[in-house]
Amino acid sequence: MQVSASESSLVSRSLAAVWHPCTQMQWHADRSLPLLAISSARGPWLHAPDGRRYLDGISSWWTNLFGHSHPAIVQALRDQLDTLDHVMLAGFTHEPVVALSEHLSALTGGRLGHAFYASDGASATEIALKMSLHYWRNVGQADKNEFICFAGSYHGETVGALAVTDVALFRDAYAPMVRGAHVLPSPAADEAAALSALDVFLALNHGRIAAMIVEPRVQCAGGMAMHGAAWLRDARRLCDRYAVHLIADEIAVGCGRTGTFFACEQSLDEAGGGWPDFICLSKGITGGTLPLSLVLSAPAVFDAFLDDTMARGFLHSHSYTGNPLACRAALATLDLFERLDILQRNLVWAQDFTDALAPLAAHPAARNFRQAGMIWALDIDAPQPEFSRRYYREALERGLLLRPLGNTLYFMPPYILDTAQTAQLADGARAALDAALA
């Protein structure tokens, strides 16, 4: 891949000054993995300094829902910047954080609320875990201080989040720091067996379990492993039976990514009951513009922290908690969902994209083609670990940003692709696979 002089200079400066995330820096240094300079972005396109552009087929790590530099979000940020850039949320409040909290609670029918804010998904996981453990302490059940997660789960890379993550690549190096959670069989492997194992485990151990954390519908970083909505409804009932909190990690699968705004909505009973005790959100909530994460909690959880003593309060904070700019971006994002009827639009477009991917799904090397809302994935029969890097390079050559998880090729595009862009993404993905396997 040829690069311009300006791009080459920026890449060299970056390699000398920046430690890039989730990356083996040696691969960038020896050029076996391209490091791309991006000068601008608009719509689904990332633009390089030399004029090349890349269709963002993974929404820049699953964040960019309405395309880069969406004018409505940009204008909202400009307006907010002229008014209030930041104020600490301890002892203060402001319109964007109140309006966003009200809007999100309304999306749950008021069943969850009192949004607690941070900046990234892992921090939201930490908050939910700490809230659950501290809740049980406040209500006189301090022995309930352990957690359940599932095989292949991923909930972030801070220490508490790693404790409930079961992806060895992220966790193993930090084992001495991590307090282990209980890892149960994943519903993505066998839903009935996973539910039975959960029932047996809770019957024996519920007295020491604070919460169960799960990614509803799709275990994303664990290889886009998918399970049905009914499984979570049954798991919710077990949590109720054994007095264990349910934490829905919707950091990747929320904001319409699996078809409904919250993925856990698909698991509610006929009366609309069965909401989790906590919902964690991040990534797409600001449309991919600014860092923001949050936790919504059930009223009973919030009430357990109300007291005259500080020790019973939730003593967790971040300097930029509830930042007005990030909250304003989130409000603009939620407005786009409603104004453009995005969930209905996605329902129609998802079928079109599934049809466009049919030749790729039928490829001789492809296995287990699957879809949940606006997430598509398939597994490729190819040697590891070279396949993911080879495919990434071949996709870039065809103007596509696609970044496989090992041998799992997946798509999480922004919600705005037109007919030509849809065809380019599907056809280019198939051509890149042929080239990567050649």
Tab-separated table of C-alpha atoms in Angstrom:
chain	number	residue	atom	x	y	z
A	1	MET	CA	0.000	0.000	0.000
A	2	GLN	CA	1.557	3.284	-1.148
A	3	VAL	CA	1.293	6.282	1.170
A	4	SER	CA	1.858	9.985	0.625
A	5	ALA	CA	4.803	11.858	2.125
A	6	SER	CA	2.555	13.707	4.583
A	7	GLU	CA	0.864	10.492	5.676
A	8	SER	CA	4.209	8.716	6.046
A	9	SER	CA	5.511	11.546	8.214
A	10	LEU	CA	2.444	11.454	10.478
A	11	VAL	CA	2.684	7.673	10.830
A	12	SER	CA	6.380	7.909	11.738
A	13	ARG	CA	5.684	10.592	14.328
A	14	SER	CA	2.871	8.492	15.793
A	15	LEU	CA	5.074	5.416	16.058
A	16	ALA	CA	7.654	7.505	17.912
A	17	ALA	CA	5.198	9.160	20.300
A	18	VAL	CA	1.956	7.176	20.688
A	19	TRP	CA	1.239	3.773	22.254
A	20	HIS	CA	-1.782	2.585	20.279
A	21	PRO	CA	-4.517	0.538	21.994
A	22	CYS	CA	-5.241	-3.149	21.507
A	23	THR	CA	-2.216	-3.393	19.237
A	24	GLN	CA	1.055	-5.272	18.998
A	25	MET	CA	3.206	-2.238	18.289
A	26	GLN	CA	5.885	-4.393	16.658
A	27	TRP	CA	3.460	-5.113	13.813
A	28	HIS	CA	3.115	-1.399	13.146
A	29	ALA	CA	6.862	-0.863	13.413
A	30	ASP	CA	7.684	-3.573	10.868
A	31	ARG	CA	4.719	-2.516	8.684
A	32	SER	CA	3.087	-5.966	8.795
A	33	LEU	CA	0.003	-4.142	10.136
A	34	PRO	CA	-0.750	-0.778	8.490
A	35	LEU	CA	-0.999	2.301	10.656
A	36	LEU	CA	-3.238	4.723	8.779
A	37	ALA	CA	-3.271	8.470	9.113
A	38	ILE	CA	-6.760	9.950	8.920
A	39	SER	CA	-7.178	13.663	8.233
A	40	SER	CA	-10.967	13.962	8.209
A	41	ALA	CA	-14.180	11.954	8.308
A	42	ARG	CA	-17.689	12.507	7.043
A	43	GLY	CA	-20.645	10.186	6.772
A	44	PRO	CA	-19.431	6.572	6.580
A	45	TRP	CA	-16.042	7.646	5.164
A	46	LEU	CA	-12.621	8.056	6.754
A	47	HIS	CA	-10.340	10.253	4.619
A	48	ALA	CA	-6.543	9.894	4.420
A	49	PRO	CA	-4.239	12.863	3.688
A	50	ASP	CA	-3.591	11.657	0.117
A	51	GLY	CA	-7.307	11.612	-0.736
A	52	ARG	CA	-7.962	7.902	-0.284
A	53	ARG	CA	-11.056	7.039	1.702
A	54	TYR	CA	-12.266	4.029	3.657
A	55	LEU	CA	-15.848	2.921	4.270
A	56	ASP	CA	-16.179	2.449	8.029
A	57	GLY	CA	-17.749	-1.006	8.201
A	58	ILE	CA	-17.309	-1.338	11.974
A	59	SER	CA	-18.460	2.150	13.041
A	60	SER	CA	-15.006	2.954	14.458
A	61	TRP	CA	-15.136	0.304	17.170
A	62	TRP	CA	-18.938	0.220	17.216
A	63	THR	CA	-19.449	3.861	18.198
A	64	ASN	CA	-20.352	5.878	15.101
A	65	LEU	CA	-24.055	5.322	14.499
A	66	PHE	CA	-25.000	8.176	12.145
A	67	GLY	CA	-21.805	8.752	10.253
A	68	HIS	CA	-18.871	10.944	11.100
A	69	SER	CA	-19.411	14.683	11.586
A	70	HIS	CA	-23.184	14.428	11.446
A	71	PRO	CA	-24.364	18.044	11.112
A	72	ALA	CA	-27.038	17.801	13.820
A	73	ILE	CA	-24.586	16.470	16.416
A	74	VAL	CA	-21.875	18.919	15.341
A	75	GLN	CA	-24.258	21.855	15.673
A	76	ALA	CA	-25.415	20.707	19.106
A	77	LEU	CA	-21.798	20.549	20.268
A	78	ARG	CA	-21.050	24.014	18.889
A	79	ASP	CA	-24.066	25.456	20.654
A	80	GLN	CA	-23.136	23.768	23.929
A	81	LEU	CA	-19.506	24.885	23.719
A	82	ASP	CA	-20.677	28.493	23.576
A	83	THR	CA	-22.728	27.970	26.739
A	84	LEU	CA	-21.111	25.534	29.194
A	85	ASP	CA	-18.079	23.397	28.488
A	86	HIS	CA	-17.730	21.618	31.836
A	87	VAL	CA	-18.607	21.770	35.500
A	88	MET	CA	-18.073	19.071	38.085
A	89	LEU	CA	-21.195	17.063	38.853
A	90	ALA	CA	-20.496	16.739	42.585
A	91	GLY	CA	-22.705	19.410	44.100
A	92	PHE	CA	-23.691	20.887	40.716
A	93	THR	CA	-26.019	20.033	37.849
A	94	HIS	CA	-26.868	21.324	34.386
A	95	GLU	CA	-29.549	20.998	31.723
A	96	PRO	CA	-27.852	18.461	29.384
A	97	VAL	CA	-27.194	15.879	32.103
A	98	VAL	CA	-30.710	16.225	33.536
A	99	ALA	CA	-32.402	16.042	30.127
A	100	LEU	CA	-30.324	13.037	29.072
A	101	SER	CA	-31.036	11.186	32.311
A	102	GLU	CA	-34.755	11.871	31.985
A	103	HIS	CA	-34.798	10.713	28.365
A	104	LEU	CA	-32.968	7.456	29.056
A	105	SER	CA	-35.186	6.625	32.022
A	106	ALA	CA	-38.251	7.270	29.850
A	107	LEU	CA	-36.936	4.730	27.343
A	108	THR	CA	-37.242	2.112	30.101
A	109	GLY	CA	-40.751	3.266	30.986
A	110	GLY	CA	-39.347	4.756	34.173
A	111	ARG	CA	-38.310	1.354	35.494
A	112	LEU	CA	-34.643	2.354	35.675
A	113	GLY	CA	-33.162	5.777	36.271
A	114	HIS	CA	-30.755	7.904	38.312
A	115	ALA	CA	-28.100	7.682	35.614
A	116	PHE	CA	-24.537	7.595	36.930
A	117	TYR	CA	-21.969	8.849	34.406
A	118	ALA	CA	-18.390	8.096	33.431
A	119	SER	CA	-16.384	8.226	30.210
A	120	ASP	CA	-15.805	4.687	28.900
A	121	GLY	CA	-17.462	1.308	28.850
A	122	ALA	CA	-15.123	-0.392	31.306
A	123	SER	CA	-15.846	2.354	33.834
A	124	ALA	CA	-19.572	1.700	33.462
A	125	THR	CA	-18.939	-1.978	34.229
A	126	GLU	CA	-16.928	-1.013	37.316
A	127	ILE	CA	-19.733	1.255	38.495
A	128	ALA	CA	-22.417	-1.413	38.131
A	129	LEU	CA	-20.332	-4.043	39.917
A	130	LYS	CA	-19.519	-1.670	42.775
A	131	MET	CA	-23.119	-0.514	43.066
A	132	SER	CA	-24.356	-4.088	43.329
A	133	LEU	CA	-21.800	-5.144	45.918
A	134	HIS	CA	-22.319	-1.971	47.960
A	135	TYR	CA	-26.100	-2.357	47.764
A	136	TRP	CA	-25.936	-5.769	49.406
A	137	ARG	CA	-23.628	-4.395	52.090
A	138	ASN	CA	-26.038	-1.528	52.766
A	139	VAL	CA	-28.998	-3.892	53.173
A	140	GLY	CA	-27.109	-6.132	55.608
A	141	GLN	CA	-26.001	-8.916	53.259
A	142	ALA	CA	-22.283	-8.202	52.922
A	143	ASP	CA	-21.563	-11.866	52.134
A	144	LYS	CA	-23.110	-11.320	48.700
A	145	ASN	CA	-19.896	-10.023	47.135
A	146	GLU	CA	-19.128	-12.334	44.219
A	147	PHE	CA	-20.171	-12.215	40.567
A	148	ILE	CA	-21.222	-14.466	37.711
A	149	CYS	CA	-20.144	-14.015	34.104
A	150	PHE	CA	-20.197	-16.340	31.115
A	151	ALA	CA	-17.648	-18.160	28.993
A	152	GLY	CA	-16.384	-15.865	26.270
A	153	SER	CA	-17.694	-12.738	27.979
A	154	TYR	CA	-16.009	-9.344	27.647
A	155	HIS	CA	-16.862	-6.381	29.863
A	156	GLY	CA	-13.815	-4.114	29.672
A	157	GLU	CA	-10.169	-3.956	30.642
A	158	THR	CA	-10.016	-2.190	33.979
A	159	VAL	CA	-9.371	-4.504	36.898
A	160	GLY	CA	-12.951	-5.039	38.053
A	161	ALA	CA	-14.182	-5.388	34.486
A	162	LEU	CA	-11.442	-7.936	33.732
A	163	ALA	CA	-12.650	-10.006	36.677
A	164	VAL	CA	-15.881	-10.681	34.761
A	165	THR	CA	-14.181	-11.038	31.371
A	166	ASP	CA	-13.434	-14.508	29.996
A	167	VAL	CA	-11.258	-13.721	26.968
A	168	ALA	CA	-7.757	-14.985	27.736
A	169	LEU	CA	-6.037	-12.558	25.370
A	170	PHE	CA	-7.181	-9.626	27.475
A	171	ARG	CA	-7.119	-11.206	30.918
A	172	ASP	CA	-4.271	-13.692	31.367
A	173	ALA	CA	-1.370	-11.216	31.681
A	174	TYR	CA	-3.115	-9.495	34.578
A	175	ALA	CA	-4.250	-12.566	36.512
A	176	PRO	CA	-2.389	-11.529	39.721
A	177	MET	CA	-4.462	-8.317	39.837
A	178	VAL	CA	-7.820	-9.859	39.058
A	179	ARG	CA	-10.219	-11.279	41.582
A	180	GLY	CA	-11.881	-14.138	39.781
A	181	ALA	CA	-15.581	-14.271	39.133
A	182	HIS	CA	-17.539	-17.454	38.527
A	183	VAL	CA	-17.511	-18.274	34.797
A	184	LEU	CA	-20.561	-20.306	33.743
A	185	PRO	CA	-21.331	-21.873	30.343
A	186	SER	CA	-22.311	-19.372	27.666
A	187	PRO	CA	-25.872	-19.384	26.318
A	188	ALA	CA	-24.344	-18.894	22.868
A	189	ALA	CA	-23.081	-22.490	23.020
A	190	ASP	CA	-26.239	-24.188	24.344
A	191	GLU	CA	-29.042	-22.080	25.796
A	192	ALA	CA	-30.804	-24.863	27.676
A	193	ALA	CA	-27.585	-26.197	29.182
A	194	ALA	CA	-26.454	-22.718	30.179
A	195	LEU	CA	-29.766	-21.992	31.896
A	196	SER	CA	-29.645	-25.300	33.739
A	197	ALA	CA	-26.066	-24.656	34.880
A	198	LEU	CA	-27.073	-21.197	36.091
A	199	ASP	CA	-30.013	-22.620	38.029
A	200	VAL	CA	-27.859	-25.275	39.703
A	201	PHE	CA	-25.114	-22.808	40.565
A	202	LEU	CA	-27.485	-20.218	42.036
A	203	ALA	CA	-29.346	-22.816	44.076
A	204	LEU	CA	-26.078	-23.706	45.787
A	205	ASN	CA	-24.327	-20.336	45.905
A	206	HIS	CA	-26.866	-17.491	45.773
A	207	GLY	CA	-26.020	-16.432	49.325
A	208	ARG	CA	-22.640	-15.114	48.151
A	209	ILE	CA	-23.548	-13.852	44.659
A	210	ALA	CA	-24.164	-10.127	44.246
A	211	ALA	CA	-24.873	-10.009	40.523
A	212	MET	CA	-24.816	-11.751	37.183
A	213	ILE	CA	-23.452	-9.711	34.277
A	214	VAL	CA	-24.309	-10.535	30.680
A	215	GLU	CA	-24.111	-9.047	27.184
A	216	PRO	CA	-27.708	-9.406	25.942
A	217	ARG	CA	-28.055	-11.200	22.596
A	218	VAL	CA	-24.410	-10.929	21.442
A	219	GLN	CA	-21.052	-11.545	23.121
A	220	CYS	CA	-19.216	-9.150	20.841
A	221	ALA	CA	-15.488	-9.273	21.622
A	222	GLY	CA	-15.866	-12.983	22.317
A	223	GLY	CA	-16.374	-13.622	18.595
A	224	MET	CA	-19.876	-12.227	18.012
A	225	ALA	CA	-21.407	-15.260	19.732
A	226	MET	CA	-25.199	-14.898	19.699
A	227	HIS	CA	-28.033	-16.245	21.817
A	228	GLY	CA	-31.792	-15.858	21.762
A	229	ALA	CA	-33.787	-13.212	23.592
A	230	ALA	CA	-35.847	-15.763	25.536
A	231	TRP	CA	-32.752	-16.994	27.360
A	232	LEU	CA	-32.256	-13.692	29.153
A	233	ARG	CA	-35.921	-13.626	30.191
A	234	ASP	CA	-35.514	-17.025	31.843
A	235	ALA	CA	-32.207	-15.976	33.426
A	236	ARG	CA	-33.903	-12.855	34.824
A	237	ARG	CA	-36.465	-15.080	36.544
A	238	LEU	CA	-33.684	-17.118	38.147
A	239	CYS	CA	-32.030	-13.922	39.389
A	240	ASP	CA	-35.342	-12.894	40.934
A	241	ARG	CA	-35.824	-16.295	42.538
A	242	TYR	CA	-32.387	-16.274	44.143
A	243	ALA	CA	-32.120	-12.526	44.932
A	244	VAL	CA	-29.243	-11.794	42.580
A	245	HIS	CA	-28.875	-8.591	40.571
A	246	LEU	CA	-28.889	-8.702	36.775
A	247	ILE	CA	-26.447	-6.344	35.048
A	248	ALA	CA	-27.089	-5.878	31.323
A	249	ASP	CA	-23.863	-4.790	29.634
A	250	GLU	CA	-25.276	-2.908	26.647
A	251	ILE	CA	-22.084	-1.000	25.929
A	252	ALA	CA	-21.782	-2.590	22.476
A	253	VAL	CA	-25.268	-4.035	21.910
A	254	GLY	CA	-27.357	-1.059	23.035
A	255	CYS	CA	-28.406	2.051	21.097
A	256	GLY	CA	-30.304	0.048	18.490
A	257	ARG	CA	-27.464	-2.287	17.548
A	258	THR	CA	-29.494	-5.483	18.024
A	259	GLY	CA	-32.772	-4.081	16.703
A	260	THR	CA	-34.367	-2.461	19.758
A	261	PHE	CA	-32.855	0.535	21.506
A	262	PHE	CA	-31.912	-1.604	24.502
A	263	ALA	CA	-31.105	-5.200	23.607
A	264	CYS	CA	-32.743	-6.393	26.831
A	265	GLU	CA	-36.105	-5.038	25.635
A	266	GLN	CA	-36.383	-8.151	23.466
A	267	SER	CA	-36.400	-10.297	26.609
A	268	LEU	CA	-39.233	-8.610	28.477
A	269	ASP	CA	-42.336	-10.603	29.358
A	270	GLU	CA	-45.757	-9.877	27.863
A	271	ALA	CA	-46.519	-7.354	30.598
A	272	GLY	CA	-43.291	-5.455	29.927
A	273	GLY	CA	-41.598	-6.799	33.029
A	274	GLY	CA	-38.167	-8.291	33.414
A	275	TRP	CA	-35.917	-5.261	33.090
A	276	PRO	CA	-32.431	-5.749	34.550
A	277	ASP	CA	-31.344	-4.074	37.763
A	278	PHE	CA	-28.595	-2.197	35.920
A	279	ILE	CA	-27.990	-1.204	32.297
A	280	CYS	CA	-24.518	-0.115	31.190
A	281	LEU	CA	-24.317	2.099	28.092
A	282	SER	CA	-21.451	3.685	26.189
A	283	LYS	CA	-20.036	3.591	22.614
A	284	GLY	CA	-22.924	4.687	20.388
A	285	ILE	CA	-24.667	6.877	22.948
A	286	THR	CA	-22.902	10.019	21.632
A	287	GLY	CA	-22.975	8.907	18.006
A	288	GLY	CA	-19.227	8.288	18.118
A	289	THR	CA	-18.266	11.873	18.892
A	290	LEU	CA	-17.213	12.107	22.548
A	291	PRO	CA	-16.443	9.637	25.359
A	292	LEU	CA	-19.436	8.961	27.589
A	293	SER	CA	-20.716	6.012	29.561
A	294	LEU	CA	-23.447	5.582	32.125
A	295	VAL	CA	-25.279	3.146	34.353
A	296	LEU	CA	-29.038	3.147	34.846
A	297	SER	CA	-30.211	1.478	38.051
A	298	ALA	CA	-33.439	0.232	39.567
A	299	PRO	CA	-35.099	2.515	42.167
A	300	ALA	CA	-34.534	-0.015	44.957
A	301	VAL	CA	-30.789	0.120	44.319
A	302	PHE	CA	-30.675	3.918	44.491
A	303	ASP	CA	-32.820	4.022	47.633
A	304	ALA	CA	-30.451	1.690	49.502
A	305	PHE	CA	-27.709	4.347	49.364
A	306	LEU	CA	-29.794	7.125	50.931
A	307	ASP	CA	-28.631	7.801	54.481
A	308	ASP	CA	-27.242	10.501	56.766
A	309	THR	CA	-23.799	8.850	56.783
A	310	MET	CA	-21.337	9.317	53.930
A	311	ALA	CA	-20.110	5.725	54.163
A	312	ARG	CA	-23.442	4.440	52.850
A	313	GLY	CA	-23.258	6.732	49.815
A	314	PHE	CA	-21.805	5.669	46.474
A	315	LEU	CA	-18.273	7.081	46.691
A	316	HIS	CA	-17.250	6.766	43.072
A	317	SER	CA	-16.310	9.646	40.816
A	318	HIS	CA	-14.601	10.747	37.625
A	319	SER	CA	-13.428	14.290	36.965
A	320	TYR	CA	-15.499	14.572	33.778
A	321	THR	CA	-18.591	12.786	35.062
A	322	GLY	CA	-21.662	14.041	33.204
A	323	ASN	CA	-19.679	16.411	30.969
A	324	PRO	CA	-22.150	18.835	29.313
A	325	LEU	CA	-20.624	18.497	25.845
A	326	ALA	CA	-20.835	14.706	25.882
A	327	CYS	CA	-24.378	14.796	27.268
A	328	ARG	CA	-25.425	17.282	24.580
A	329	ALA	CA	-23.990	14.975	21.895
A	330	ALA	CA	-25.985	12.104	23.396
A	331	LEU	CA	-29.182	14.162	23.357
A	332	ALA	CA	-28.612	14.987	19.674
A	333	THR	CA	-28.050	11.283	18.991
A	334	LEU	CA	-31.295	10.316	20.704
A	335	ASP	CA	-33.098	13.016	18.738
A	336	LEU	CA	-31.856	11.463	15.485
A	337	PHE	CA	-33.249	8.076	16.543
A	338	GLU	CA	-36.694	9.600	16.915
A	339	ARG	CA	-36.669	12.142	14.097
A	340	LEU	CA	-35.389	9.666	11.481
A	341	ASP	CA	-37.327	6.641	12.823
A	342	ILE	CA	-34.007	4.794	12.868
A	343	LEU	CA	-35.148	1.526	14.422
A	344	GLN	CA	-37.734	1.022	11.665
A	345	ARG	CA	-35.287	2.131	8.973
A	346	ASN	CA	-32.704	-0.334	10.294
A	347	LEU	CA	-35.217	-3.162	10.171
A	348	VAL	CA	-35.653	-2.654	6.432
A	349	TRP	CA	-31.996	-1.983	5.652
A	350	ALA	CA	-30.812	-4.988	7.657
A	351	GLN	CA	-32.694	-7.326	5.339
A	352	ASP	CA	-31.171	-5.610	2.308
A	353	PHE	CA	-27.679	-6.017	3.722
A	354	THR	CA	-28.309	-9.644	4.672
A	355	ASP	CA	-29.323	-10.287	1.065
A	356	ALA	CA	-26.227	-8.464	-0.190
A	357	LEU	CA	-24.021	-10.646	2.018
A	358	ALA	CA	-25.462	-13.889	0.596
A	359	PRO	CA	-22.468	-14.526	-1.736
A	360	LEU	CA	-20.070	-14.044	1.175
A	361	ALA	CA	-22.125	-16.322	3.415
A	362	ALA	CA	-21.993	-18.985	0.677
A	363	HIS	CA	-18.202	-18.778	0.344
A	364	PRO	CA	-16.560	-22.211	0.701
A	365	ALA	CA	-14.449	-20.970	3.622
A	366	ALA	CA	-17.374	-19.360	5.484
A	367	ARG	CA	-19.156	-20.994	8.401
A	368	ASN	CA	-21.987	-20.073	10.772
A	369	PHE	CA	-23.312	-16.914	9.152
A	370	ARG	CA	-25.402	-15.130	11.780
A	371	GLN	CA	-27.184	-11.849	12.404
A	372	ALA	CA	-28.734	-9.942	15.311
A	373	GLY	CA	-30.222	-6.607	14.289
A	374	MET	CA	-27.385	-4.498	12.879
A	375	ILE	CA	-24.640	-7.043	13.639
A	376	TRP	CA	-23.531	-9.678	11.131
A	377	ALA	CA	-20.791	-12.265	11.592
A	378	LEU	CA	-19.350	-15.424	10.069
A	379	ASP	CA	-16.392	-17.651	10.872
A	380	ILE	CA	-13.648	-18.301	8.329
A	381	ASP	CA	-11.719	-21.536	7.902
A	382	ALA	CA	-8.180	-20.126	7.694
A	383	PRO	CA	-4.894	-20.307	9.610
A	384	GLN	CA	-4.535	-18.233	12.779
A	385	PRO	CA	-3.232	-15.637	13.576
A	386	GLU	CA	-2.313	-14.492	10.079
A	387	PHE	CA	-5.851	-14.387	8.716
A	388	SER	CA	-7.084	-11.349	10.632
A	389	ARG	CA	-4.105	-9.233	9.593
A	390	ARG	CA	-4.204	-10.413	6.001
A	391	TYR	CA	-7.910	-9.733	5.740
A	392	TYR	CA	-7.582	-6.303	7.335
A	393	ARG	CA	-4.946	-5.313	4.773
A	394	GLU	CA	-6.929	-6.653	1.835
A	395	ALA	CA	-10.057	-4.833	2.992
A	396	LEU	CA	-8.119	-1.571	3.233
A	397	GLU	CA	-6.875	-2.078	-0.321
A	398	ARG	CA	-10.532	-2.126	-1.362
A	399	GLY	CA	-11.405	0.998	0.620
A	400	LEU	CA	-13.049	-0.815	3.557
A	401	LEU	CA	-12.410	-0.710	7.288
A	402	LEU	CA	-13.136	-4.254	8.472
A	403	ARG	CA	-11.185	-5.696	11.391
A	404	PRO	CA	-11.832	-9.403	12.085
A	405	LEU	CA	-11.811	-10.829	15.585
A	406	GLY	CA	-9.421	-13.696	14.988
A	407	ASN	CA	-11.157	-15.819	12.352
A	408	THR	CA	-14.526	-14.132	12.903
A	409	LEU	CA	-15.372	-11.613	10.207
A	410	TYR	CA	-18.072	-9.224	11.339
A	411	PHE	CA	-19.946	-6.112	10.240
A	412	MET	CA	-21.308	-3.345	12.475
A	413	PRO	CA	-21.788	-0.480	10.006
A	414	PRO	CA	-23.255	2.938	10.749
A	415	TYR	CA	-27.005	3.250	10.307
A	416	ILE	CA	-26.834	5.490	7.220
A	417	LEU	CA	-25.468	3.467	4.286
A	418	ASP	CA	-27.132	4.022	0.918
A	419	THR	CA	-27.586	1.424	-1.818
A	420	ALA	CA	-24.186	2.000	-3.443
A	421	GLN	CA	-22.340	1.935	-0.112
A	422	THR	CA	-24.177	-1.228	0.911
A	423	ALA	CA	-23.077	-2.952	-2.287
A	424	GLN	CA	-19.498	-1.721	-1.914
A	425	LEU	CA	-19.277	-3.080	1.627
A	426	ALA	CA	-20.733	-6.482	0.757
A	427	ASP	CA	-18.922	-6.959	-2.572
A	428	GLY	CA	-15.613	-5.638	-1.256
A	429	ALA	CA	-15.791	-7.923	1.779
A	430	ARG	CA	-16.159	-10.951	-0.479
A	431	ALA	CA	-13.281	-9.842	-2.720
A	432	ALA	CA	-11.060	-9.182	0.296
A	433	LEU	CA	-11.753	-12.707	1.577
A	434	ASP	CA	-10.692	-14.273	-1.713
A	435	ALA	CA	-7.496	-12.211	-1.673
A	436	ALA	CA	-6.737	-12.958	1.990
A	437	LEU	CA	-7.070	-16.702	1.402
A	438	ALA	CA	-5.089	-16.739	-1.847
